C-alpha positions as a printed NumPy array, in Angstrom:
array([[ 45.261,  41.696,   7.49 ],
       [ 46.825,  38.634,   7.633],
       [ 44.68 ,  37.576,  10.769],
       [ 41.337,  38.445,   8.79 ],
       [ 42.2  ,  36.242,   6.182],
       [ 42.874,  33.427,   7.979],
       [ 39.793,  33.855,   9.596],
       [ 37.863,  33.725,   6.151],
       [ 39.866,  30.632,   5.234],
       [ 39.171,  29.375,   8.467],
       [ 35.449,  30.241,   8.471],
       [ 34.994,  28.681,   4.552],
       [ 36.702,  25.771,   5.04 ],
       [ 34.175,  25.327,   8.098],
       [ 31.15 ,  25.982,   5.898],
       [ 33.002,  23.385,   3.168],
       [ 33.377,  20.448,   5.249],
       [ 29.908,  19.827,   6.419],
       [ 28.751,  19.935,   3.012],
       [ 31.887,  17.703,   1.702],
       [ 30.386,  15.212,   4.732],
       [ 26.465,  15.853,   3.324],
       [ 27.079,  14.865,   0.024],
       [ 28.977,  11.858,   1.499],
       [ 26.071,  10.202,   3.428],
       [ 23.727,  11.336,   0.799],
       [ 26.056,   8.983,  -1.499],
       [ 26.103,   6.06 ,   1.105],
       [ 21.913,   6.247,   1.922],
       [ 21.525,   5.952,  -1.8  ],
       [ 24.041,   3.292,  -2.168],
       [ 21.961,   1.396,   1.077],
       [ 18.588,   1.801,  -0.794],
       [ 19.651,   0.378,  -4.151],
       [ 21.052,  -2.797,  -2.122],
       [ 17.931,  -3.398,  -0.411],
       [ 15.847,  -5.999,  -2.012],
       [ 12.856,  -4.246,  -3.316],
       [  9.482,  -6.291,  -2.985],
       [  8.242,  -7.831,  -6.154],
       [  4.23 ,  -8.398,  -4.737],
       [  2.158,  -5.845,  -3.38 ],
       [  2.854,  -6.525,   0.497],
       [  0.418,  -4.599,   3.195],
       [  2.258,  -2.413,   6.203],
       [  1.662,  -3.761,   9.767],
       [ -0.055,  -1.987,  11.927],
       [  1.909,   0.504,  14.29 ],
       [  0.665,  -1.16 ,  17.259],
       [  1.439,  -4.461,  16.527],
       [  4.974,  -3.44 ,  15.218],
       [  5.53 ,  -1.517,  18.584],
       [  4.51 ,  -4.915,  20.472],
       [  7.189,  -6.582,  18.407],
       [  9.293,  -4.344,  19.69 ],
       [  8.82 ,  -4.484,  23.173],
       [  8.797,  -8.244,  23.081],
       [ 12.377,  -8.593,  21.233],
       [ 13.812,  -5.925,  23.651],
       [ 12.564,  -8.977,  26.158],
       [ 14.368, -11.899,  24.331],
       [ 16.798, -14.14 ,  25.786],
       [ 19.749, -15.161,  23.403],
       [ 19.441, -18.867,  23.762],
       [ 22.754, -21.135,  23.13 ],
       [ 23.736, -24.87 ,  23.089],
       [ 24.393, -23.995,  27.162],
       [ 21.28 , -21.731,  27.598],
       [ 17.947, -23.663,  26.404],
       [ 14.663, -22.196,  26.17 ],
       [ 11.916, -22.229,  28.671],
       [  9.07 , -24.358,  27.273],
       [  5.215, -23.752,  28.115],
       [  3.347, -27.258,  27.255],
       [ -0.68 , -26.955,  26.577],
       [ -2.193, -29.831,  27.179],
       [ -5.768, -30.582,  26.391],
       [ -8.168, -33.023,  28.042],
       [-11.182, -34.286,  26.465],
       [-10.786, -33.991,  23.133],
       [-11.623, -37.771,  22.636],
       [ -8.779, -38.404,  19.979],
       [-10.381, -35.287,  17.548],
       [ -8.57 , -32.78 ,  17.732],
       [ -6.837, -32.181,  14.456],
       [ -4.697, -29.527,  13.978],
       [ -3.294, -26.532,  16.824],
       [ -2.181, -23.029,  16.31 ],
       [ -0.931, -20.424,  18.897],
       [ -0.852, -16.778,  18.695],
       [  2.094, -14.895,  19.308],
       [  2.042, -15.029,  22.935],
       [  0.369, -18.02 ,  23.192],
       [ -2.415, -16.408,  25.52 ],
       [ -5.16 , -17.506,  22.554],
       [ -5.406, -20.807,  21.081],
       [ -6.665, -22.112,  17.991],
       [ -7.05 , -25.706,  17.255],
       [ -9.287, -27.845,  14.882],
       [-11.29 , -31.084,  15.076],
       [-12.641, -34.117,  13.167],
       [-16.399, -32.813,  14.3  ],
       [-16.137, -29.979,  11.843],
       [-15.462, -27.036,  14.408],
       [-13.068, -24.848,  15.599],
       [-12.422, -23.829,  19.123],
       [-10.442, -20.617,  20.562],
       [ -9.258, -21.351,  23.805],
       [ -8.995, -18.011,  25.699],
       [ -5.553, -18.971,  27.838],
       [ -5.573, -15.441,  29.616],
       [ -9.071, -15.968,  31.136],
       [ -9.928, -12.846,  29.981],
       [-13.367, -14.548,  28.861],
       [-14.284, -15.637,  25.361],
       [-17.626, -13.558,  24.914],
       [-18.33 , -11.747,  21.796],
       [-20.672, -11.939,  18.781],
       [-21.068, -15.564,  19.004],
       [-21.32 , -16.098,  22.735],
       [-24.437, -17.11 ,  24.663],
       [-27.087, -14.09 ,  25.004],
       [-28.376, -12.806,  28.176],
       [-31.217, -14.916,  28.12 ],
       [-29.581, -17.801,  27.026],
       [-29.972, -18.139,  23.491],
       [-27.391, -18.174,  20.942],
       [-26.758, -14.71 ,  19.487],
       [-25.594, -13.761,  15.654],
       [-22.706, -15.488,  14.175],
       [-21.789, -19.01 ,  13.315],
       [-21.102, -20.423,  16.772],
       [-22.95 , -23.352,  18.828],
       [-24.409, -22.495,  22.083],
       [-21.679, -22.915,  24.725],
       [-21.611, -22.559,  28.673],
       [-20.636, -18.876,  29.34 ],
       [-17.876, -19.968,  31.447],
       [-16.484, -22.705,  29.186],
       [-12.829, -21.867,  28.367],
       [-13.293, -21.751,  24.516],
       [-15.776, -20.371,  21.713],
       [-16.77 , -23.102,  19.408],
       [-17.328, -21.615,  15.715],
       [-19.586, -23.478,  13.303],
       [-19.072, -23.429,   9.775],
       [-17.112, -26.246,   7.743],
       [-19.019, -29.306,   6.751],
       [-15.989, -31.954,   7.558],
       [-12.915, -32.584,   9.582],
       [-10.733, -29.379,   9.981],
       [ -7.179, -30.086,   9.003],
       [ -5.335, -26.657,   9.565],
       [ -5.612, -23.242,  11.22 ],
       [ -3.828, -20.332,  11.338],
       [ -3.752, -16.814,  13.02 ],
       [ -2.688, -14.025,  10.762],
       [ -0.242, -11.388,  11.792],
       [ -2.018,  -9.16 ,  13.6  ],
       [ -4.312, -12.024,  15.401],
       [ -7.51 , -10.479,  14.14 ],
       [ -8.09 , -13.03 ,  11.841],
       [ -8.131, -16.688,  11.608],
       [ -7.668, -19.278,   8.789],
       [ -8.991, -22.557,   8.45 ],
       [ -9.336, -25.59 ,   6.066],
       [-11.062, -28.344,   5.874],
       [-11.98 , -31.701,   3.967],
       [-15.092, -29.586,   2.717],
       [-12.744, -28.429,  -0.122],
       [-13.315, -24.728,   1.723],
       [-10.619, -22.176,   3.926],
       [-12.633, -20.312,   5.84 ],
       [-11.702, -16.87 ,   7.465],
       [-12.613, -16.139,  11.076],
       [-12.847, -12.801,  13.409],
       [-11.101, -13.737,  16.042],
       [-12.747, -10.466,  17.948],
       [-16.144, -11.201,  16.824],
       [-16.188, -15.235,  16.55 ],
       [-17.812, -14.794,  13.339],
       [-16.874, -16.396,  10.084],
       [-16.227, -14.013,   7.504],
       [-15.444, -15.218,   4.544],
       [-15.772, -18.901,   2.785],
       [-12.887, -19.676,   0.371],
       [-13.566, -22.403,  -2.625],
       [-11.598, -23.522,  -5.551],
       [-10.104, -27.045,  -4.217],
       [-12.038, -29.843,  -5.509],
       [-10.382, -32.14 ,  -2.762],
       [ -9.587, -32.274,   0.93 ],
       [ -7.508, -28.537,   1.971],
       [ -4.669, -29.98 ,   4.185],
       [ -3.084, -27.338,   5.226],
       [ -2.944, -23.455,   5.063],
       [ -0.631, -20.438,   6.111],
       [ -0.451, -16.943,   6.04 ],
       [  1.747, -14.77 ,   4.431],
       [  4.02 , -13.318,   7.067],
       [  3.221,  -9.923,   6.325],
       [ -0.521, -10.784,   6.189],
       [ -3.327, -10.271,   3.159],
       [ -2.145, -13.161,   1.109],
       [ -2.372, -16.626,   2.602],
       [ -1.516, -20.113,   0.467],
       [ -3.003, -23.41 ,   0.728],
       [ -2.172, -27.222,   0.35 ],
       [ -4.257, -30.067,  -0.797],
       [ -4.876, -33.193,  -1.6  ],
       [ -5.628, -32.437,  -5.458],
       [ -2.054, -32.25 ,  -5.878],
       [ -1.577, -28.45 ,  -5.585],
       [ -0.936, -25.491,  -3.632],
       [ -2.831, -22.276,  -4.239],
       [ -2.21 , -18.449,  -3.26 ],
       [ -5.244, -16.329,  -2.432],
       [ -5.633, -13.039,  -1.067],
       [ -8.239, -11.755,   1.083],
       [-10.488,  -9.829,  -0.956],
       [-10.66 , -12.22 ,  -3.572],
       [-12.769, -15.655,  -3.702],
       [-10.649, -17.205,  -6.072],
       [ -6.828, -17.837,  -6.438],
       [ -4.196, -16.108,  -7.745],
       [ -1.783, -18.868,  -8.348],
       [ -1.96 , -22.955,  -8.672],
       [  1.268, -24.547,  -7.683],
       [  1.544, -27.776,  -9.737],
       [  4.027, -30.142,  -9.811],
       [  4.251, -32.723,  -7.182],
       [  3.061, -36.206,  -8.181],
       [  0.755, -36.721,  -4.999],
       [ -1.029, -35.034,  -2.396],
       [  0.889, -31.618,  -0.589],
       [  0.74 , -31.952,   2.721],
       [  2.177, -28.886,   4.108],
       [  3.627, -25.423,   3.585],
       [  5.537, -22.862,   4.794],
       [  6.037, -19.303,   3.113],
       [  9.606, -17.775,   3.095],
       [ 10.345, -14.841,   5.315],
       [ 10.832, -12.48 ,   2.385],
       [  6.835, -13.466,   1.374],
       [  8.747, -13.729,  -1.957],
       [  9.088, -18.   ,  -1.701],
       [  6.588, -20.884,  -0.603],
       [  8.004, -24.184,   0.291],
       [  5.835, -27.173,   0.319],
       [  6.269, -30.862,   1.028],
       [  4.333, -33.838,  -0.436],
       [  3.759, -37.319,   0.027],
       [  5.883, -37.906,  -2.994],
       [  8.679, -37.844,  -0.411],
       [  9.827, -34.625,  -1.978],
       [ 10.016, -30.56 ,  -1.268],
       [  9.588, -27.867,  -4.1  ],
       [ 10.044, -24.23 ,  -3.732],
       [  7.849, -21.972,  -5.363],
       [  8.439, -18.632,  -6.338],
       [  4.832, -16.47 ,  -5.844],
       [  5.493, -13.799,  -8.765],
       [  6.235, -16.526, -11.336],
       [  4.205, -19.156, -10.092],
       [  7.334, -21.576, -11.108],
       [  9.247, -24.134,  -9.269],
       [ 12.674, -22.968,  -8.441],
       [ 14.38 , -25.64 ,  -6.385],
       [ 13.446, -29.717,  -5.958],
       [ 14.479, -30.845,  -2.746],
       [ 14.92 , -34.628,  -3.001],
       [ 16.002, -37.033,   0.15 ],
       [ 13.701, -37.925,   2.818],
       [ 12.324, -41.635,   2.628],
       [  8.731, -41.04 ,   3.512],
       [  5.855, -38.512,   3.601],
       [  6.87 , -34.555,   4.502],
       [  4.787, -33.638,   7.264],
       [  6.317, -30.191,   8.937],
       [  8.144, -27.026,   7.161],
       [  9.921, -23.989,   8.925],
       [ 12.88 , -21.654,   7.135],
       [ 15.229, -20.107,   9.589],
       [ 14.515, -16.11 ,  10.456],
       [ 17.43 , -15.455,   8.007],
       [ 15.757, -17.263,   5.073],
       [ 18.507, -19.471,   3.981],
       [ 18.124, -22.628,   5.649],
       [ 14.752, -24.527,   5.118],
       [ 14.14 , -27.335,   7.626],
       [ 11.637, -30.309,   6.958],
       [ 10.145, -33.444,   8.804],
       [  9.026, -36.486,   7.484],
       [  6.83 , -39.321,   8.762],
       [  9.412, -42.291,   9.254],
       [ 10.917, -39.421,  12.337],
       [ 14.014, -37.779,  10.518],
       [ 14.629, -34.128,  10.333],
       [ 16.761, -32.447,   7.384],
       [ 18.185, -29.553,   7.118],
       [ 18.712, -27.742,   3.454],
       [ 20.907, -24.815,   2.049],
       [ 18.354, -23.144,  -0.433],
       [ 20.817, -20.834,  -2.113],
       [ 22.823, -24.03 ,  -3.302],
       [ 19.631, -26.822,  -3.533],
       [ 21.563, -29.016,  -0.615],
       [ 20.791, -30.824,   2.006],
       [ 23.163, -29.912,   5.104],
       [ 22.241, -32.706,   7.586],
       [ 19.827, -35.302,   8.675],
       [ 19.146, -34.754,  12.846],
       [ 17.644, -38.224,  14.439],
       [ 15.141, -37.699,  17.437],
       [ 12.147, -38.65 ,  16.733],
       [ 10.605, -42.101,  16.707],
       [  7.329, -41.393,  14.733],
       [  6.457, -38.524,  12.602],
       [  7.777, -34.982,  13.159],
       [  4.731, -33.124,  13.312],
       [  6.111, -29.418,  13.649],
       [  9.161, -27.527,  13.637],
       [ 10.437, -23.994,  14.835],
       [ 13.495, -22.318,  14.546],
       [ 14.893, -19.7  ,  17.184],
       [ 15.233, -16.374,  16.784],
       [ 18.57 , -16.807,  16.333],
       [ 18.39 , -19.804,  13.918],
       [ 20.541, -21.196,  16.048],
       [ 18.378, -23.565,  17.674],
       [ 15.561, -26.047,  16.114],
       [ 12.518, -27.175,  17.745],
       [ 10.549, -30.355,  16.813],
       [  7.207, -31.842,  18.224],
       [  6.656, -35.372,  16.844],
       [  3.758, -37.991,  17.127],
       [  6.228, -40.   ,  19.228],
       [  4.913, -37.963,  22.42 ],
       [  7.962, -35.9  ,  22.753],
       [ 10.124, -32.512,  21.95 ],
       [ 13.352, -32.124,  20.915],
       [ 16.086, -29.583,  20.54 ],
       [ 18.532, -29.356,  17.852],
       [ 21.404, -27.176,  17.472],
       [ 21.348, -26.04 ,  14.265],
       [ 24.925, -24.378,  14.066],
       [ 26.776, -28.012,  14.572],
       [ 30.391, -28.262,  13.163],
       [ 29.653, -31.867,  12.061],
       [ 26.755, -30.608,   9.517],
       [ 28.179, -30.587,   5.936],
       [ 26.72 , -29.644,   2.872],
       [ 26.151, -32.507,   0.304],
       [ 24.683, -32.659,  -3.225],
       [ 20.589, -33.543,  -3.29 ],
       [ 21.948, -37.591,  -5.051],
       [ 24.678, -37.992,  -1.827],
       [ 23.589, -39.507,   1.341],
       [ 24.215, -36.957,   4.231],
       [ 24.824, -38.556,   7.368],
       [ 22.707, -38.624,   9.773],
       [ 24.415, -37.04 ,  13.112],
       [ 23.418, -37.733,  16.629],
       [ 25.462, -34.932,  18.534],
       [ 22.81 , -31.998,  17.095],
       [ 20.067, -33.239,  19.932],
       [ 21.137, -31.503,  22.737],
       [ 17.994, -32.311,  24.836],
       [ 14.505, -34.079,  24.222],
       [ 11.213, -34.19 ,  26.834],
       [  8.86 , -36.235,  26.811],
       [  4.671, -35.884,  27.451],
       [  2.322, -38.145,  29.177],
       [  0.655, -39.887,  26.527],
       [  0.14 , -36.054,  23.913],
       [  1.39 , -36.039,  20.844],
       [  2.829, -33.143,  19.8  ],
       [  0.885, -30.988,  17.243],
       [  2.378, -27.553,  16.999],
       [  6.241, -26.367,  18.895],
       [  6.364, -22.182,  17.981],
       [  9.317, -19.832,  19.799],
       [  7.748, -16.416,  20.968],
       [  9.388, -13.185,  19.835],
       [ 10.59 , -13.852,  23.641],
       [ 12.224, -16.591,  22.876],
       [  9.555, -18.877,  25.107],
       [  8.947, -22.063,  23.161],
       [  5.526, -22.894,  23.075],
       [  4.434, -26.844,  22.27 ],
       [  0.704, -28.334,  22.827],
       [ -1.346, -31.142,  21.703],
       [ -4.267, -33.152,  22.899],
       [ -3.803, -36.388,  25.753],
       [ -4.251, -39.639,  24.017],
       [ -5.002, -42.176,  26.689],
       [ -3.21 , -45.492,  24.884],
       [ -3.617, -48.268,  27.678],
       [ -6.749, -49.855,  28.308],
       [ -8.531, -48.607,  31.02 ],
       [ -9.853, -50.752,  34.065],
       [-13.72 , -51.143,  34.145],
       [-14.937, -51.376,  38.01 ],
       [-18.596, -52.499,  38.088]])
């Protein structure tokens, strides 16, 4: 008898503890999902094919350190005759967007995999549908037709099926990137757009412009959902926060503002650089906002605490883009000074002074800068890969000699 019931005991205290260990994890997945930060906008699901790329690329990345740099892919491009504006890359960087003073944009097809489509040259030579000039069939890029002034930005959305631009027209303009057709012609600026992005998660998209504002828009919608207003001259660029919850922008009022997209109000003023903000990037963990400015500097800002953490020296002329690494532990900057530097961003000497305090400016963060031929630098971007991808367009400087 005595055997038997220490079998029972044995056989309910068996039955007890997996639900004693149940009701434990049930506890600590609902204690997970109330400490996630729940989205305050409506914010579209990718795509399970484009999340599974993601995937397969970051199982590819390289943890890059101080001692292990990236590898850096430089596009160059020829001919442009000083009018190309403004250069975008895909995620890969095998498509190419970039925009010029002549009113177009070009996709440059990088994979060869040929650039024919909607708006491509018919079989008996004529132009088909769409808004695209006539091209040679074996020209390297599809020229689409649509603004009515110098394009100023462009952008590929998420999932690369779509394409932003802006222009001085006052209009954004979305593209197909799969049919080269223009789909959709955005207006409510009254002045030159200078820049757009998209929201990281896609749908929404925000604009910057010389009327003094920035404006969020979403895709099925002609007119904006919110006017950012508060800088005291133009905004020049912007860059939305990883958590789509924040947009940053920079103005030449020499100053940064971060908006919050629910609200539509400013939440931080970022004062310290001495001339115009011209490039924006946050780190992948959202709490370190980096910004360039035309006289060359580079600062970097806490945004939880409104302070600026350090000033990095490189450049010579105006920073033009920036990119952090995966890891936010590297920062990548293309400037107008032909050249590309890299920053480590996890420097000792970095410490965190009040927006009114000078922060020095420290010279050990550049661990290594290249230089072009004669090409700017328009756009530096890190792949999920870790690759960093920089292009811009050759600008012949020196006269040339004239044999007759």
């Amino acid at each position: 008898m005595e055997d038997l019931l220490k079998q029972e005991l044995e056989k309910e205290n068996g039955e007890e503890k997996p639900n004693k260990r149940t009701k434990k994890e049930e506890k600590k997945a609902k204690a997970l999902e109330a400490s996630r930060l729940k989205s305050r906008i409506p914010l579209p699901e990718l795509p399970p094919e484009v999340v599974d790329v993601r995937l397969r690329q970051m199982k590819q990345r390289q943890a890059l350190t101080p001692e292990n740099l990236p590898s850096i892919a430089f596009y160059t491009f020829v001919s442009t005759y000083n009018s190309m504006s403004a250069l975008s890359f895909n995620m890969d960087g095998s498509t190419v967007a970039a925009g010029f003073l002549d009113s177009s944009v070009r996709l440059y097809d990088c994979d060869n995999r040929g650039v024919g489509g909607l708006n491509s040259m018919a079989a008996d030579g004529s132009p088909s549908l769409g808004n695209c000039a006539p091209i040679d069939p074996d020209a390297p890029f599809t020229r689409l037709i649509g603004h009515a002034g110098p394009v100023y930005g462009v952008d590929f959305s998420p999932d690369e099926e779509l394409l932003l631009s802006c222009s001085a027209d006052c209009t954004i303009r979305l593209w197909s990137t799969e049919m080269k057709a223009n789909l959709v012609s955005y207006r409510g600026h009254n002045n030159p757009v200078w820049d757009v992005k998209w929201c990281p998660q896609g749908a929404y998209f925000a604009s910057a412009c010389h009327d003094r504002t920035a404006r969020l828009w979403v895709t099925d919608r002609t007119y904006p959902l919110r006017i950012f207003a508060g800088h005291a001259t133009d905004v020049d660029v912007l860059q939305w926060h990883p958590n789509c919850h924040y947009i940053a922008t920079g103005s030449s009022d020499k100053s940064l503002r971060l908006w919050d997209v629910r609200t539509g109000n400013c939440v931080r003023l970022l004062i310290g650089h001495h001339g115009t903000v011209t490039s924006l990037t946050f780190s992948p963990d959202g709490k370190t906002l980096a910004s360039g400015a035309d006289n060359g500097t580079v600062m970097l800002w806490d945004i939880a605490q409104g302070k600026r953490l350090a000033t990095l020296n490189g450049h010579g002329m105006s920073v033009n883009s920036l990119a952090f690494c995966a890891e936010g532990s590297l920062l990548a900057s293309g400037g107008a000074d032909d050249t590309v530097c890299l920053f480590n961003t996890a420097s000792p000497s970095q410490s965190a002074t009040s927006p009114g305090q000078e922060a020095g400016a420290t010279d050990e963060s550049l661990l290594k800068k290249y230089r072009t031929k004669a090409t700017p630098v328009y756009q530096v971007q890190f792949t999920p890969s870790n690759t960093l991808l920089a292009g811009g367009a050759f600008c012949r400087t020196e006269p040339r000699e004239i044999f007759i």
